[in-house]
Amino acid sequence: MTEEKKVLDRVAFGRGHDVCIMAIDGTWRRDCLLQAVSDTDALFTVEGSIQGFNLKEFFLLLSSTGLAYRRCELVRVNGTDMDVQFLKTKGKKRNPVVPRTCHLFEVPAPQAANSTQELQIEKWH
């Protein structure tokens, strides 16, 4: 994808959006200001030094609780500005959200003619 096309696809934030970057193994974390984002990449400004950190792969944490994140790899650094691209999952599917829980329990069946008792399992939603 050309640089011109990347810039056109990005959504820019006027004042920026507070985010963090964190190592895959959780050994380091830095506060950042998200400047622009698209489906495939992002541009942000890092607060503090990133010298000595392994920036090949890391997480971009989009919420303070860490529940919204993207796995990234570094494209380029220009001073405190970083350009990253999002990594795709390798064929892994996300766990589907189950809308309701299903409770299973045993219900005794009516007595059979040979007086053996069987159990039925019924689903309740």
PDB file of C-alpha atoms in Angstrom:
ATOM      1  CA  MET A   1       0.000   0.000   0.000  1.00  0.00           C
ATOM      2  CA  THR A   2       1.407   3.426  -0.901  1.00  0.00           C
ATOM      3  CA  GLU A   3       2.006   6.080   1.749  1.00  0.00           C
ATOM      4  CA  GLU A   4      -0.577   8.343   0.121  1.00  0.00           C
ATOM      5  CA  LYS A   5      -3.267   5.644   0.337  1.00  0.00           C
ATOM      6  CA  LYS A   6      -2.361   4.934   3.994  1.00  0.00           C
ATOM      7  CA  VAL A   7      -2.812   8.590   4.946  1.00  0.00           C
ATOM      8  CA  LEU A   8      -6.207   8.743   3.208  1.00  0.00           C
ATOM      9  CA  ASP A   9      -7.490   5.626   5.022  1.00  0.00           C
ATOM     10  CA  ARG A  10      -6.467   6.841   8.469  1.00  0.00           C
ATOM     11  CA  VAL A  11      -8.779   8.583  10.908  1.00  0.00           C
ATOM     12  CA  ALA A  12      -6.922  11.454  12.576  1.00  0.00           C
ATOM     13  CA  PHE A  13      -7.640  12.601  16.134  1.00  0.00           C
ATOM     14  CA  GLY A  14      -7.410  16.373  16.628  1.00  0.00           C
ATOM     15  CA  ARG A  15      -6.167  16.223  20.212  1.00  0.00           C
ATOM     16  CA  GLY A  16      -5.043  12.614  20.161  1.00  0.00           C
ATOM     17  CA  HIS A  17      -6.313   9.680  22.192  1.00  0.00           C
ATOM     18  CA  ASP A  18      -4.524   8.317  25.268  1.00  0.00           C
ATOM     19  CA  VAL A  19      -3.235   4.763  24.703  1.00  0.00           C
ATOM     20  CA  CYS A  20      -0.310   2.615  25.868  1.00  0.00           C
ATOM     21  CA  ILE A  21       2.162   0.298  24.247  1.00  0.00           C
ATOM     22  CA  MET A  22       3.281  -2.797  26.112  1.00  0.00           C
ATOM     23  CA  ALA A  23       5.787  -5.575  25.466  1.00  0.00           C
ATOM     24  CA  ILE A  24       4.369  -8.949  24.456  1.00  0.00           C
ATOM     25  CA  ASP A  25       5.771 -10.426  27.681  1.00  0.00           C
ATOM     26  CA  GLY A  26       4.638  -7.421  29.781  1.00  0.00           C
ATOM     27  CA  THR A  27       8.162  -6.358  30.825  1.00  0.00           C
ATOM     28  CA  TRP A  28       7.715  -2.727  29.772  1.00  0.00           C
ATOM     29  CA  ARG A  29       4.926  -0.251  29.102  1.00  0.00           C
ATOM     30  CA  ARG A  30       4.806   3.350  27.822  1.00  0.00           C
ATOM     31  CA  ASP A  31       2.028   5.935  27.632  1.00  0.00           C
ATOM     32  CA  CYS A  32       1.300   7.254  24.148  1.00  0.00           C
ATOM     33  CA  LEU A  33      -0.957   9.670  22.312  1.00  0.00           C
ATOM     34  CA  LEU A  34      -2.711   8.094  19.316  1.00  0.00           C
ATOM     35  CA  GLN A  35      -2.646  10.585  16.427  1.00  0.00           C
ATOM     36  CA  ALA A  36      -4.218   8.545  13.596  1.00  0.00           C
ATOM     37  CA  VAL A  37      -5.469   5.004  13.012  1.00  0.00           C
ATOM     38  CA  SER A  38      -6.772   2.799  10.204  1.00  0.00           C
ATOM     39  CA  ASP A  39      -7.752  -0.861   9.861  1.00  0.00           C
ATOM     40  CA  THR A  40      -4.144  -1.830   9.191  1.00  0.00           C
ATOM     41  CA  ASP A  41      -1.886   0.707  10.918  1.00  0.00           C
ATOM     42  CA  ALA A  42      -1.546   3.552  13.416  1.00  0.00           C
ATOM     43  CA  LEU A  43       0.554   6.624  14.155  1.00  0.00           C
ATOM     44  CA  PHE A  44       1.225   7.746  17.727  1.00  0.00           C
ATOM     45  CA  THR A  45       3.578   9.788  19.897  1.00  0.00           C
ATOM     46  CA  VAL A  46       5.416   8.014  22.720  1.00  0.00           C
ATOM     47  CA  GLU A  47       5.860   9.680  26.108  1.00  0.00           C
ATOM     48  CA  GLY A  48       9.258   8.773  27.518  1.00  0.00           C
ATOM     49  CA  SER A  49      12.184   6.864  26.100  1.00  0.00           C
ATOM     50  CA  ILE A  50      11.854   3.677  24.078  1.00  0.00           C
ATOM     51  CA  GLN A  51      15.582   3.164  23.744  1.00  0.00           C
ATOM     52  CA  GLY A  52      16.622  -0.437  24.373  1.00  0.00           C
ATOM     53  CA  PHE A  53      13.105  -1.879  24.033  1.00  0.00           C
ATOM     54  CA  ASN A  54      12.376  -4.727  21.634  1.00  0.00           C
ATOM     55  CA  LEU A  55       9.882  -3.094  19.275  1.00  0.00           C
ATOM     56  CA  LYS A  56       9.650  -5.915  16.749  1.00  0.00           C
ATOM     57  CA  GLU A  57       6.266  -6.933  18.225  1.00  0.00           C
ATOM     58  CA  PHE A  58       4.247  -5.309  20.988  1.00  0.00           C
ATOM     59  CA  PHE A  59       0.672  -4.511  22.013  1.00  0.00           C
ATOM     60  CA  LEU A  60      -1.123  -1.233  21.448  1.00  0.00           C
ATOM     61  CA  LEU A  61      -3.547  -1.009  24.417  1.00  0.00           C
ATOM     62  CA  LEU A  62      -6.564   1.042  23.412  1.00  0.00           C
ATOM     63  CA  SER A  63      -8.262   1.002  26.832  1.00  0.00           C
ATOM     64  CA  SER A  64      -6.988   1.497  30.361  1.00  0.00           C
ATOM     65  CA  THR A  65      -8.118  -2.006  31.360  1.00  0.00           C
ATOM     66  CA  GLY A  66      -6.333  -3.657  28.423  1.00  0.00           C
ATOM     67  CA  LEU A  67      -9.496  -5.287  27.079  1.00  0.00           C
ATOM     68  CA  ALA A  68      -9.156  -3.552  23.693  1.00  0.00           C
ATOM     69  CA  TYR A  69      -5.763  -4.046  22.084  1.00  0.00           C
ATOM     70  CA  ARG A  70      -3.986  -4.740  18.790  1.00  0.00           C
ATOM     71  CA  ARG A  71      -0.761  -6.645  18.198  1.00  0.00           C
ATOM     72  CA  CYS A  72       1.703  -4.432  16.314  1.00  0.00           C
ATOM     73  CA  GLU A  73       5.079  -4.326  14.661  1.00  0.00           C
ATOM     74  CA  LEU A  74       7.201  -1.239  14.192  1.00  0.00           C
ATOM     75  CA  VAL A  75       7.342   0.315  10.721  1.00  0.00           C
ATOM     76  CA  ARG A  76       9.335   3.471  11.507  1.00  0.00           C
ATOM     77  CA  VAL A  77      10.361   5.853  14.287  1.00  0.00           C
ATOM     78  CA  ASN A  78      10.744   9.612  13.790  1.00  0.00           C
ATOM     79  CA  GLY A  79      11.813  11.149  17.092  1.00  0.00           C
ATOM     80  CA  THR A  80       8.930  10.394  19.470  1.00  0.00           C
ATOM     81  CA  ASP A  81       6.486   9.542  16.650  1.00  0.00           C
ATOM     82  CA  MET A  82       5.995   5.875  15.784  1.00  0.00           C
ATOM     83  CA  ASP A  83       4.305   4.338  12.762  1.00  0.00           C
ATOM     84  CA  VAL A  84       3.152   0.749  13.293  1.00  0.00           C
ATOM     85  CA  GLN A  85       1.223  -1.849  11.368  1.00  0.00           C
ATOM     86  CA  PHE A  86      -1.226  -4.262  12.944  1.00  0.00           C
ATOM     87  CA  LEU A  87      -0.427  -7.958  12.787  1.00  0.00           C
ATOM     88  CA  LYS A  88      -3.098 -10.402  11.710  1.00  0.00           C
ATOM     89  CA  THR A  89      -3.851 -13.501  13.742  1.00  0.00           C
ATOM     90  CA  LYS A  90      -2.541 -16.622  12.043  1.00  0.00           C
ATOM     91  CA  GLY A  91      -5.727 -18.487  11.229  1.00  0.00           C
ATOM     92  CA  LYS A  92      -6.916 -18.453  14.832  1.00  0.00           C
ATOM     93  CA  LYS A  93     -10.575 -17.790  15.348  1.00  0.00           C
ATOM     94  CA  ARG A  94     -11.795 -15.766  18.270  1.00  0.00           C
ATOM     95  CA  ASN A  95     -13.902 -17.505  20.870  1.00  0.00           C
ATOM     96  CA  PRO A  96     -17.542 -16.974  19.991  1.00  0.00           C
ATOM     97  CA  VAL A  97     -19.665 -15.062  22.440  1.00  0.00           C
ATOM     98  CA  VAL A  98     -22.365 -17.272  23.904  1.00  0.00           C
ATOM     99  CA  PRO A  99     -25.482 -15.141  24.328  1.00  0.00           C
ATOM    100  CA  ARG A 100     -27.072 -17.228  27.079  1.00  0.00           C
ATOM    101  CA  THR A 101     -25.918 -19.989  29.339  1.00  0.00           C
ATOM    102  CA  CYS A 102     -27.446 -23.417  29.163  1.00  0.00           C
ATOM    103  CA  HIS A 103     -28.071 -25.353  32.373  1.00  0.00           C
ATOM    104  CA  LEU A 104     -28.167 -29.127  32.195  1.00  0.00           C
ATOM    105  CA  PHE A 105     -29.695 -31.252  34.877  1.00  0.00           C
ATOM    106  CA  GLU A 106     -30.989 -34.772  35.214  1.00  0.00           C
ATOM    107  CA  VAL A 107     -34.689 -35.575  35.321  1.00  0.00           C
ATOM    108  CA  PRO A 108     -35.824 -39.084  36.246  1.00  0.00           C
ATOM    109  CA  ALA A 109     -37.790 -40.750  33.428  1.00  0.00           C
ATOM    110  CA  PRO A 110     -41.044 -42.572  34.081  1.00  0.00           C
ATOM    111  CA  GLN A 111     -40.616 -46.179  35.207  1.00  0.00           C
ATOM    112  CA  ALA A 112     -40.152 -48.518  32.271  1.00  0.00           C
ATOM    113  CA  ALA A 113     -42.012 -51.844  32.025  1.00  0.00           C
ATOM    114  CA  ASN A 114     -38.881 -53.794  32.976  1.00  0.00           C
ATOM    115  CA  SER A 115     -38.457 -51.547  36.051  1.00  0.00           C
ATOM    116  CA  THR A 116     -35.066 -50.151  34.997  1.00  0.00           C
ATOM    117  CA  GLN A 117     -34.671 -46.474  35.540  1.00  0.00           C
ATOM    118  CA  GLU A 118     -33.251 -44.273  32.782  1.00  0.00           C
ATOM    119  CA  LEU A 119     -32.208 -40.657  33.019  1.00  0.00           C
ATOM    120  CA  GLN A 120     -33.016 -37.970  30.524  1.00  0.00           C
ATOM    121  CA  ILE A 121     -31.073 -34.769  30.104  1.00  0.00           C
ATOM    122  CA  GLU A 122     -33.073 -31.666  29.298  1.00  0.00           C
ATOM    123  CA  LYS A 123     -31.851 -28.240  28.238  1.00  0.00           C
ATOM    124  CA  TRP A 124     -33.215 -25.096  29.810  1.00  0.00           C
ATOM    125  CA  HIS A 125     -32.390 -21.690  28.377  1.00  0.00           C
TER     126      HIS A 125
END
